[in-house]
Short mmCIF file of C-alpha atoms in Angstrom, two decimals:
data_model
loop_
_atom_site.label_atom_id
_atom_site.label_comp_id
_atom_site.label_asym_id
_atom_site.label_seq_id
_atom_site.Cartn_x
_atom_site.Cartn_y
_atom_site.Cartn_z
CA MET A 1 10.44 -45.34 -83.58
CA THR A 2 7.48 -45.01 -81.32
CA HIS A 3 8.15 -48.44 -79.97
CA LYS A 4 11.69 -47.51 -79.06
CA ILE A 5 10.79 -44.18 -77.57
CA LYS A 6 7.93 -45.49 -75.35
CA PRO A 7 10.03 -47.42 -72.79
CA THR A 8 12.55 -44.60 -72.69
CA LEU A 9 9.82 -42.11 -71.85
CA THR A 10 8.35 -44.45 -69.27
CA ALA A 11 11.72 -44.87 -67.63
CA LEU A 12 12.27 -41.13 -67.68
CA ALA A 13 8.90 -40.50 -66.06
CA ALA A 14 9.60 -43.14 -63.44
CA ALA A 15 12.96 -41.59 -62.74
CA LEU A 16 11.33 -38.22 -62.36
CA VAL A 17 8.73 -39.58 -59.99
CA LEU A 18 11.36 -41.49 -58.00
CA GLY A 19 13.54 -38.41 -57.94
CA ALA A 20 10.70 -36.32 -56.64
CA CYS A 21 10.08 -38.86 -53.88
CA ALA A 22 13.73 -39.32 -52.97
CA SER A 23 14.53 -35.62 -52.52
CA PRO A 24 12.19 -34.38 -49.73
CA PRO A 25 10.06 -31.40 -50.73
CA ALA A 26 11.22 -27.97 -49.62
CA THR A 27 9.71 -26.79 -46.29
CA ASN A 28 6.32 -25.15 -46.68
CA PRO A 29 6.04 -21.86 -44.68
CA ALA A 30 2.28 -22.28 -44.16
CA LEU A 31 2.91 -25.70 -42.61
CA GLU A 32 5.58 -24.37 -40.27
CA THR A 33 3.41 -21.46 -39.17
CA ALA A 34 0.54 -23.85 -38.37
CA ARG A 35 2.93 -26.19 -36.52
CA SER A 36 4.31 -23.42 -34.34
CA THR A 37 0.80 -22.14 -33.52
CA ILE A 38 -0.25 -25.66 -32.51
CA GLU A 39 2.85 -25.94 -30.31
CA ARG A 40 2.03 -22.62 -28.70
CA ALA A 41 -1.52 -23.80 -27.95
CA GLN A 42 -0.20 -27.09 -26.54
CA GLY A 43 2.17 -25.15 -24.29
CA THR A 44 -0.67 -22.98 -22.97
CA PRO A 45 -2.34 -25.02 -20.21
CA SER A 46 -5.74 -23.33 -20.44
CA ALA A 47 -5.79 -23.69 -24.26
CA ALA A 48 -4.67 -27.34 -24.06
CA ARG A 49 -7.47 -28.01 -21.57
CA ALA A 50 -10.38 -25.91 -22.89
CA GLY A 51 -9.50 -26.31 -26.59
CA SER A 52 -8.46 -29.97 -26.55
CA LYS A 53 -10.99 -30.98 -29.25
CA GLU A 54 -9.97 -28.13 -31.54
CA LEU A 55 -6.32 -28.97 -30.97
CA ASP A 56 -6.96 -32.62 -31.92
CA LEU A 57 -8.57 -31.46 -35.16
CA ALA A 58 -5.69 -29.03 -35.76
CA ARG A 59 -3.12 -31.82 -35.31
CA GLN A 60 -5.14 -34.03 -37.63
CA ASN A 61 -5.20 -31.28 -40.27
CA LEU A 62 -1.47 -30.75 -39.85
CA ARG A 63 -0.77 -34.47 -40.28
CA GLN A 64 -2.90 -34.52 -43.44
CA ALA A 65 -1.11 -31.42 -44.71
CA ASP A 66 2.29 -32.98 -43.99
CA THR A 67 1.25 -36.12 -45.82
CA VAL A 68 -0.12 -34.26 -48.83
CA TRP A 69 2.93 -32.05 -48.98
CA ALA A 70 5.32 -34.99 -48.67
CA LYS A 71 3.46 -37.20 -51.14
CA ASP A 72 2.16 -34.85 -53.80
CA ALA A 73 3.71 -31.45 -53.00
CA ASP A 74 0.17 -30.21 -53.70
CA VAL A 75 0.60 -26.57 -52.77
CA THR A 76 -3.10 -25.71 -52.82
CA GLU A 77 -4.26 -28.65 -50.71
CA THR A 78 -1.32 -28.28 -48.33
CA ALA A 79 -2.02 -24.57 -47.89
CA HIS A 80 -5.70 -25.36 -47.32
CA LEU A 81 -5.05 -28.01 -44.69
CA ALA A 82 -2.37 -25.86 -43.03
CA TYR A 83 -4.87 -22.99 -42.92
CA LEU A 84 -7.45 -25.21 -41.19
CA ALA A 85 -4.81 -26.43 -38.68
CA GLN A 86 -3.66 -22.86 -38.04
CA ARG A 87 -7.19 -21.56 -37.48
CA ARG A 88 -8.14 -24.43 -35.19
CA ALA A 89 -5.04 -23.86 -33.07
CA GLU A 90 -6.03 -20.20 -32.85
CA ILE A 91 -9.54 -21.22 -31.80
CA ALA A 92 -8.02 -23.41 -29.06
CA LEU A 93 -5.92 -20.43 -27.89
CA ALA A 94 -9.01 -18.19 -27.84
CA MET A 95 -10.94 -20.79 -25.83
CA GLY A 96 -8.08 -20.97 -23.32
CA ALA A 97 -8.00 -17.18 -23.05
CA GLN A 98 -11.76 -17.21 -22.46
CA VAL A 99 -11.36 -19.69 -19.61
CA ASP A 100 -8.56 -17.55 -18.16
CA ALA A 101 -10.78 -14.46 -18.29
CA GLU A 102 -13.66 -16.37 -16.70
CA GLU A 103 -11.37 -17.46 -13.87
CA ARG A 104 -10.24 -13.87 -13.37
CA MET A 105 -13.91 -12.92 -13.29
CA GLN A 106 -14.65 -15.50 -10.62
CA GLN A 107 -11.73 -14.38 -8.49
CA ALA A 108 -12.79 -10.77 -8.82
CA SER A 109 -16.36 -11.70 -7.88
CA ALA A 110 -15.15 -13.54 -4.79
CA GLU A 111 -12.94 -10.58 -3.96
CA ARG A 112 -15.90 -8.27 -4.42
CA ASN A 113 -17.99 -10.32 -2.03
CA ARG A 114 -15.19 -10.37 0.52
CA THR A 115 -14.70 -6.62 0.20
CA ARG A 116 -18.44 -6.01 0.52
CA LEU A 117 -18.44 -8.15 3.64
CA ASP A 118 -15.49 -6.16 4.97
CA ALA A 119 -17.35 -2.95 4.25
CA ARG A 120 -20.43 -4.21 6.08
CA THR A 121 -18.32 -5.44 8.97
CA GLN A 122 -16.62 -2.08 9.13
CA GLU A 123 -19.96 -0.29 9.10
CA ALA A 124 -21.28 -2.54 11.83
CA GLU A 125 -18.16 -1.99 13.90
CA ALA A 126 -18.43 1.76 13.48
CA ALA A 127 -22.07 1.60 14.57
CA THR A 128 -21.15 -0.53 17.58
CA ARG A 129 -18.38 1.90 18.50
CA ALA A 130 -20.76 4.86 18.22
CA ALA A 131 -23.37 3.07 20.33
CA ARG A 132 -20.78 2.17 22.93
CA THR A 133 -19.54 5.77 23.06
CA ALA A 134 -23.09 7.06 23.46
CA GLN A 135 -23.71 4.48 26.17
CA SER A 136 -20.61 5.39 28.11
CA GLU A 137 -21.40 9.08 27.73
CA ALA A 138 -24.89 8.48 29.07
CA ALA A 139 -23.47 6.42 31.93
CA GLN A 140 -21.00 9.19 32.67
CA SER A 141 -23.66 11.87 32.80
CA ARG A 142 -25.83 9.58 34.93
CA ALA A 143 -22.95 9.07 37.33
CA GLN A 144 -22.27 12.78 37.37
CA SER A 145 -25.86 13.71 38.13
CA GLN A 146 -25.96 11.00 40.79
CA LEU A 147 -22.82 12.46 42.34
CA LEU A 148 -24.38 15.93 42.30
CA ALA A 149 -27.54 14.59 43.91
CA GLU A 150 -25.49 12.84 46.57
CA GLN A 151 -23.52 16.00 47.21
CA ALA A 152 -26.73 18.00 47.52
CA GLN A 153 -28.16 15.42 49.88
CA ALA A 154 -24.98 15.40 51.92
CA SER A 155 -24.94 19.17 52.29
CA GLN A 156 -28.65 19.09 53.14
CA GLN A 157 -27.93 16.53 55.81
CA GLN A 158 -25.03 18.58 57.03
CA ALA A 159 -27.19 21.69 57.16
CA ARG A 160 -29.86 19.74 59.00
CA ALA A 161 -27.25 18.32 61.35
CA SER A 162 -25.82 21.73 62.13
CA GLN A 163 -29.37 23.05 62.49
CA ASN A 164 -30.08 20.22 64.87
CA GLN A 165 -26.87 20.85 66.70
CA ALA A 166 -27.60 24.55 66.95
CA ALA A 167 -31.12 23.75 68.15
CA MET A 168 -29.71 21.24 70.64
CA GLU A 169 -27.16 23.71 71.88
CA ALA A 170 -29.80 26.41 72.23
CA GLU A 171 -32.02 23.94 74.01
CA ARG A 172 -29.19 22.94 76.30
CA ALA A 173 -28.26 26.54 76.99
CA ALA A 174 -31.86 27.25 77.88
CA ALA A 175 -31.89 24.19 80.12
CA LEU A 176 -28.67 25.38 81.82
CA GLN A 177 -30.27 28.72 82.40
CA ARG A 178 -33.29 27.02 83.98
CA ASP A 179 -31.09 24.80 86.10
CA LEU A 180 -29.09 27.77 87.33
CA GLN A 181 -32.17 29.77 88.21
CA ALA A 182 -32.15 28.18 91.63
CA LEU A 183 -28.76 29.84 92.12
CA ALA A 184 -30.09 33.23 91.03
CA ALA A 185 -27.91 33.19 87.90
CA ARG A 186 -27.84 36.19 85.62
CA ASN A 187 -27.56 36.04 81.87
CA THR A 188 -24.91 38.58 80.97
CA ASP A 189 -23.03 39.55 77.83
CA ARG A 190 -20.28 37.15 78.88
CA GLY A 191 -22.68 34.27 79.59
CA MET A 192 -24.37 32.86 82.70
CA VAL A 193 -22.99 34.25 85.91
CA VAL A 194 -23.81 33.02 89.45
CA THR A 195 -22.93 35.49 92.19
CA LEU A 196 -22.07 34.24 95.63
CA GLY A 197 -22.61 37.09 98.06
CA ASP A 198 -20.52 38.30 100.95
CA VAL A 199 -22.83 36.58 103.41
CA LEU A 200 -21.47 33.21 102.30
CA PHE A 201 -18.00 34.07 103.73
CA GLN A 202 -17.05 35.03 107.21
CA THR A 203 -15.94 38.64 107.32
CA GLY A 204 -12.33 39.01 106.24
CA GLN A 205 -12.07 35.25 105.88
CA ALA A 206 -12.08 32.78 103.05
CA THR A 207 -13.98 30.11 104.92
CA LEU A 208 -17.23 29.14 103.34
CA GLN A 209 -20.49 29.34 105.28
CA PRO A 210 -22.99 26.48 105.09
CA GLY A 211 -25.05 28.47 102.55
CA ALA A 212 -22.03 28.61 100.28
CA LEU A 213 -21.60 24.87 100.58
CA ARG A 214 -25.18 24.42 99.38
CA SER A 215 -24.41 26.64 96.40
CA ALA A 216 -21.32 24.48 95.70
CA ASP A 217 -23.48 21.34 95.80
CA GLN A 218 -25.89 22.84 93.30
CA LEU A 219 -23.14 24.13 90.99
CA ALA A 220 -21.31 20.79 91.06
CA GLY A 221 -24.57 19.08 90.12
CA VAL A 222 -25.08 21.43 87.19
CA LEU A 223 -21.48 20.97 85.99
CA LYS A 224 -21.89 17.17 86.09
CA GLN A 225 -24.96 17.56 83.90
CA TYR A 226 -23.20 19.87 81.41
CA PRO A 227 -19.73 18.37 80.96
CA GLU A 228 -19.04 20.68 77.96
CA ARG A 229 -19.10 23.75 80.20
CA ARG A 230 -16.26 25.13 82.23
CA VAL A 231 -16.39 27.76 85.00
CA MET A 232 -14.26 30.74 85.91
CA ILE A 233 -14.34 31.65 89.56
CA GLU A 234 -13.57 35.34 90.10
CA GLY A 235 -13.00 36.81 93.51
CA PHE A 236 -13.82 40.50 94.30
CA THR A 237 -13.45 42.80 97.36
CA ASP A 238 -14.51 46.29 98.37
CA SER A 239 -12.05 49.15 98.32
CA VAL A 240 -11.23 48.98 102.03
CA GLY A 241 -7.59 48.12 102.66
CA SER A 242 -4.59 47.95 100.37
CA ASP A 243 -4.85 46.69 96.83
CA GLU A 244 -2.46 43.84 97.53
CA MET A 245 -4.42 42.69 100.54
CA ASN A 246 -7.66 42.86 98.59
CA LEU A 247 -6.15 40.95 95.66
CA GLU A 248 -4.93 38.25 98.06
CA LEU A 249 -8.31 38.05 99.79
CA SER A 250 -10.19 37.77 96.52
CA ARG A 251 -7.81 35.04 95.35
CA ARG A 252 -8.28 33.04 98.55
CA ARG A 253 -12.07 33.29 98.42
CA ALA A 254 -12.13 32.14 94.80
CA ALA A 255 -9.73 29.31 95.63
CA ALA A 256 -11.91 28.25 98.57
CA PHE A 257 -14.86 27.91 96.28
CA GLN A 258 -12.70 26.06 93.73
CA SER A 259 -11.75 23.52 96.44
CA ALA A 260 -15.39 23.09 97.36
CA LEU A 261 -16.26 22.28 93.74
CA MET A 262 -13.30 19.89 93.38
CA ASP A 263 -14.37 18.15 96.59
CA ARG A 264 -17.66 17.56 94.85
CA GLY A 265 -16.10 15.81 91.88
CA VAL A 266 -15.53 18.64 89.40
CA ASN A 267 -12.26 18.21 87.49
CA ALA A 268 -9.59 20.85 88.17
CA ASP A 269 -9.08 21.58 84.48
CA ARG A 270 -12.68 22.71 84.20
CA ILE A 271 -12.15 25.43 86.76
CA GLU A 272 -10.24 28.64 86.33
CA VAL A 273 -9.55 30.98 89.23
CA LYS A 274 -9.03 34.72 88.93
CA ALA A 275 -8.38 37.28 91.65
CA GLN A 276 -9.83 40.66 90.70
CA GLY A 277 -9.29 42.49 94.03
CA GLU A 278 -11.30 45.69 94.28
CA ALA A 279 -11.71 46.02 90.51
CA PHE A 280 -15.09 45.79 88.79
CA PRO A 281 -17.26 46.99 91.66
CA VAL A 282 -20.97 46.37 91.19
CA ALA A 283 -21.94 49.12 93.67
CA GLY A 284 -20.56 52.23 95.36
CA ASN A 285 -17.88 51.73 98.00
CA ASN A 286 -18.93 54.82 99.94
CA ASN A 287 -21.58 53.07 102.05
CA ALA A 288 -21.80 49.75 103.82
CA ALA A 289 -24.52 48.25 101.60
CA GLY A 290 -22.54 49.02 98.46
CA ARG A 291 -19.35 47.62 99.91
CA GLN A 292 -21.15 44.42 100.90
CA GLN A 293 -22.37 44.00 97.31
CA ASN A 294 -18.85 44.42 96.01
CA ARG A 295 -17.46 41.69 98.28
CA ARG A 296 -18.44 38.66 96.22
CA VAL A 297 -17.42 35.60 94.18
CA GLU A 298 -18.75 35.30 90.63
CA VAL A 299 -18.93 31.98 88.82
CA LEU A 300 -18.92 32.52 85.05
CA PHE A 301 -20.02 29.69 82.76
CA SER A 302 -18.14 29.12 79.50
CA ASP A 303 -19.77 28.62 76.13
CA PRO A 304 -20.40 25.00 75.09
CA GLN A 305 -16.88 24.86 73.60
CA GLY A 306 -15.33 25.68 76.99
CA ASN A 307 -14.26 29.25 76.10
CA PHE A 308 -14.79 32.34 78.21
CA ILE A 309 -15.63 35.75 76.87
CA ALA A 310 -13.04 38.21 78.14
CA ARG A 311 -14.25 40.84 80.60
CA PRO A 312 -14.13 44.33 79.08
CA ALA A 313 -11.46 46.49 80.65
CA PRO A 314 -12.65 48.51 83.68
CA MET B 1 -26.08 -52.94 -78.93
CA HIS B 2 -26.69 -54.87 -75.75
CA LYS B 3 -23.04 -55.68 -75.49
CA ARG B 4 -22.14 -52.01 -75.75
CA ILE B 5 -24.44 -51.07 -72.93
CA LEU B 6 -23.04 -53.88 -70.84
CA TYR B 7 -19.53 -52.58 -71.37
CA ALA B 8 -20.57 -49.00 -70.87
CA THR B 9 -22.27 -49.48 -67.48
CA PRO B 10 -19.19 -50.40 -65.46
CA LEU B 11 -17.25 -47.74 -67.26
CA LEU B 12 -19.81 -45.12 -66.30
CA ALA B 13 -19.86 -46.36 -62.75
CA ALA B 14 -16.09 -46.23 -62.64
CA MET B 15 -16.13 -42.70 -63.94
CA LEU B 16 -18.71 -41.65 -61.40
CA LEU B 17 -16.79 -43.28 -58.60
CA GLY B 18 -13.65 -41.63 -59.80
CA ALA B 19 -15.37 -38.27 -59.86
CA CYS B 20 -16.55 -38.87 -56.31
CA ALA B 21 -13.10 -39.78 -55.08
CA SER B 22 -11.33 -36.82 -56.63
CA ALA B 23 -13.99 -34.11 -56.10
CA PRO B 24 -16.61 -34.72 -53.40
CA PRO B 25 -19.68 -32.46 -53.59
CA ALA B 26 -19.24 -29.16 -51.73
CA ALA B 27 -22.75 -29.14 -50.23
CA PRO B 28 -21.93 -30.64 -46.77
CA ALA B 29 -18.95 -28.31 -46.31
CA ILE B 30 -21.07 -25.33 -47.38
CA ALA B 31 -23.81 -26.36 -44.94
CA ALA B 32 -21.32 -26.68 -42.08
CA GLY B 33 -19.65 -23.36 -42.94
CA SER B 34 -23.02 -21.66 -43.24
CA ALA B 35 -24.07 -22.95 -39.81
CA SER B 36 -20.87 -21.59 -38.21
CA VAL B 37 -21.27 -18.20 -39.91
CA ASN B 38 -24.90 -17.99 -38.78
CA ALA B 39 -23.86 -18.94 -35.22
CA ALA B 40 -21.18 -16.21 -35.25
CA ILE B 41 -23.70 -13.60 -36.42
CA ALA B 42 -26.29 -14.79 -33.89
CA GLY B 43 -23.63 -14.52 -31.15
CA ASP B 44 -22.98 -10.92 -32.21
CA ALA B 45 -19.37 -11.80 -33.09
CA GLU B 46 -19.38 -9.07 -35.75
CA ALA B 47 -19.22 -6.39 -33.06
CA LEU B 48 -15.84 -7.60 -31.78
CA SER B 49 -14.41 -9.77 -34.63
CA ALA B 50 -15.71 -8.01 -37.70
CA THR B 51 -12.76 -9.00 -39.98
CA GLU B 52 -13.02 -12.74 -39.33
CA VAL B 53 -16.77 -12.73 -39.82
CA MET B 54 -16.38 -10.77 -43.07
CA ASP B 55 -13.70 -13.21 -44.32
CA ALA B 56 -15.98 -16.13 -43.52
CA ARG B 57 -18.95 -14.58 -45.35
CA VAL B 58 -16.91 -13.74 -48.44
CA LYS B 59 -15.45 -17.27 -48.58
CA LEU B 60 -18.87 -18.83 -48.09
CA ASP B 61 -20.34 -16.75 -50.91
CA ARG B 62 -17.50 -17.77 -53.24
CA ALA B 63 -17.97 -21.42 -52.20
CA ARG B 64 -21.63 -21.27 -53.14
CA ALA B 65 -20.76 -19.66 -56.46
CA LEU B 66 -18.16 -22.33 -57.23
CA ALA B 67 -20.19 -25.30 -55.93
CA LYS B 68 -21.12 -26.54 -59.41
CA SER B 69 -18.06 -25.61 -61.44
CA ASP B 70 -15.33 -26.37 -58.89
CA PRO B 71 -16.70 -28.51 -56.09
CA ARG B 72 -13.23 -29.15 -54.68
CA GLY B 73 -12.38 -25.43 -54.46
CA ALA B 74 -15.86 -24.68 -53.16
CA ALA B 75 -15.44 -27.27 -50.38
CA ARG B 76 -12.08 -25.80 -49.39
CA LEU B 77 -13.52 -22.28 -49.24
CA ALA B 78 -16.51 -23.53 -47.19
CA GLU B 79 -14.21 -25.39 -44.78
CA GLU B 80 -12.07 -22.27 -44.35
CA ALA B 81 -15.20 -20.14 -43.85
CA ASN B 82 -16.22 -22.63 -41.18
CA VAL B 83 -13.03 -22.23 -39.12
CA ASP B 84 -12.96 -18.46 -39.74
CA ALA B 85 -16.48 -18.15 -38.31
CA GLN B 86 -15.66 -20.41 -35.36
CA LEU B 87 -12.55 -18.35 -34.60
CA ALA B 88 -14.64 -15.15 -34.80
CA SER B 89 -17.10 -16.57 -32.27
CA ALA B 90 -14.34 -17.79 -29.94
CA LYS B 91 -12.46 -14.46 -30.05
CA SER B 92 -15.63 -12.51 -29.45
CA ARG B 93 -16.55 -14.68 -26.42
CA THR B 94 -13.02 -14.26 -25.05
CA GLU B 95 -13.13 -10.50 -25.45
CA ARG B 96 -16.50 -10.33 -23.68
CA ALA B 97 -15.21 -12.43 -20.77
CA ARG B 98 -12.13 -10.20 -20.52
CA ARG B 99 -14.18 -7.02 -20.44
CA ALA B 100 -16.54 -8.43 -17.81
CA ALA B 101 -13.59 -9.48 -15.61
CA THR B 102 -11.93 -6.09 -15.96
CA GLU B 103 -15.17 -4.37 -15.04
CA VAL B 104 -15.62 -6.42 -11.89
CA GLU B 105 -11.97 -5.92 -10.96
CA ALA B 106 -12.37 -2.15 -11.33
CA GLY B 107 -15.48 -2.36 -9.16
CA VAL B 108 -13.57 -4.22 -6.48
CA GLN B 109 -10.84 -1.59 -6.56
CA THR B 110 -13.39 1.21 -6.16
CA LEU B 111 -15.04 -0.62 -3.29
CA ARG B 112 -11.67 -1.17 -1.60
CA ASP B 113 -10.75 2.50 -2.02
CA GLU B 114 -14.01 3.50 -0.37
CA LEU B 115 -13.36 1.02 2.41
CA ASN B 116 -9.91 2.49 3.04
CA ARG B 117 -11.33 5.99 3.15
CA GLY B 118 -14.02 4.81 5.56
CA ALA B 119 -11.38 3.22 7.81
CA THR B 120 -9.75 6.59 8.53
CA PRO B 121 -10.81 8.12 11.86
CA GLN B 122 -14.20 9.77 11.69
CA PRO B 123 -14.46 13.47 12.57
CA VAL B 124 -15.24 14.09 16.23
CA ARG B 125 -18.94 14.66 16.89
CA PRO B 126 -19.81 18.09 18.05
#
């Protein structure tokens, strides 16, 4: 009995074993989870790089697990090896994430340094700008004060110049007065006046006597010396005779003296002639001495600008 | 008598070898796991990966308890404690690196904001 049964049992056992081998074991979820985690780690560049040793170990564990599962369907050992593979793949992923974070850190540090540099550059630029503004402001105020100083100096110079000019003019006027003293000039409200008396003309005539010619010489000399001055020659008569006659006589006498001056080189435009007739007597016409004083020619000097002061109305 | 011993010696050796092949002693695995757990604790991994460290410690304790009675199971537990502890350390290092990077990035942003404010025209001096 036992002898007959033994081979049967052996064959049965063999068949069972063969059957187990022939039909592949059902997929193990733990194995598949580990496999997919390993694949994820392999597909993550930083994990594949930084966790390469862990990944190798994980693959090795997975291969062992596959083998054990395929050969023995040992659930415990397969689960154990799959667990190791899973964990090692996770370690590889964590190592990759660490490297990623460290790279981020380095980039941020570099960025921080760049930004700090920018900040310092900006500060320096602001300081430079402020300094430049202050400089230009200082330069501006310097220029302004220089301008003011120049203006002050200029007006001082101008004042001095006009002072000098006034002094010169006064000096010159004084000199003219001295020079005309030889001609018995009078300083009147209208300016210097030289009076040529009746004696220098023949009675009732406009012909100049030799004395008058001397006066003309002297006056021409003075006028040459003072080219800024002009003269007004005014003729006067006494009240004897008609007004018209007297006006004509005074005009002719003044004109005669004008010709004498022009003969001596005095320009015509520097001489004005005015016939006053019997107006503006300097003495009474009721006696001979007075009348003689009234018959005269007056030579009025202009101011340095060539202007005459008008005679007040009689 | 002598013959018996002679027969028994190879048998004993075979048994011992067989025992070695099927169930290696758990001590090396426990030592390795213990080293990884200690490294995780020394690296302050508990602060950021408390669960993994706790898992590793529990498994290591069980491995030590089972070392004599079930060396195979003890070795498996120790090996798992080893990878648990290593994962705890790795995750904790990653988290620290992430936080440091985020901090520096925030600092850069603050600095840049200040810079942009500074770039606006300054008030006119009196």
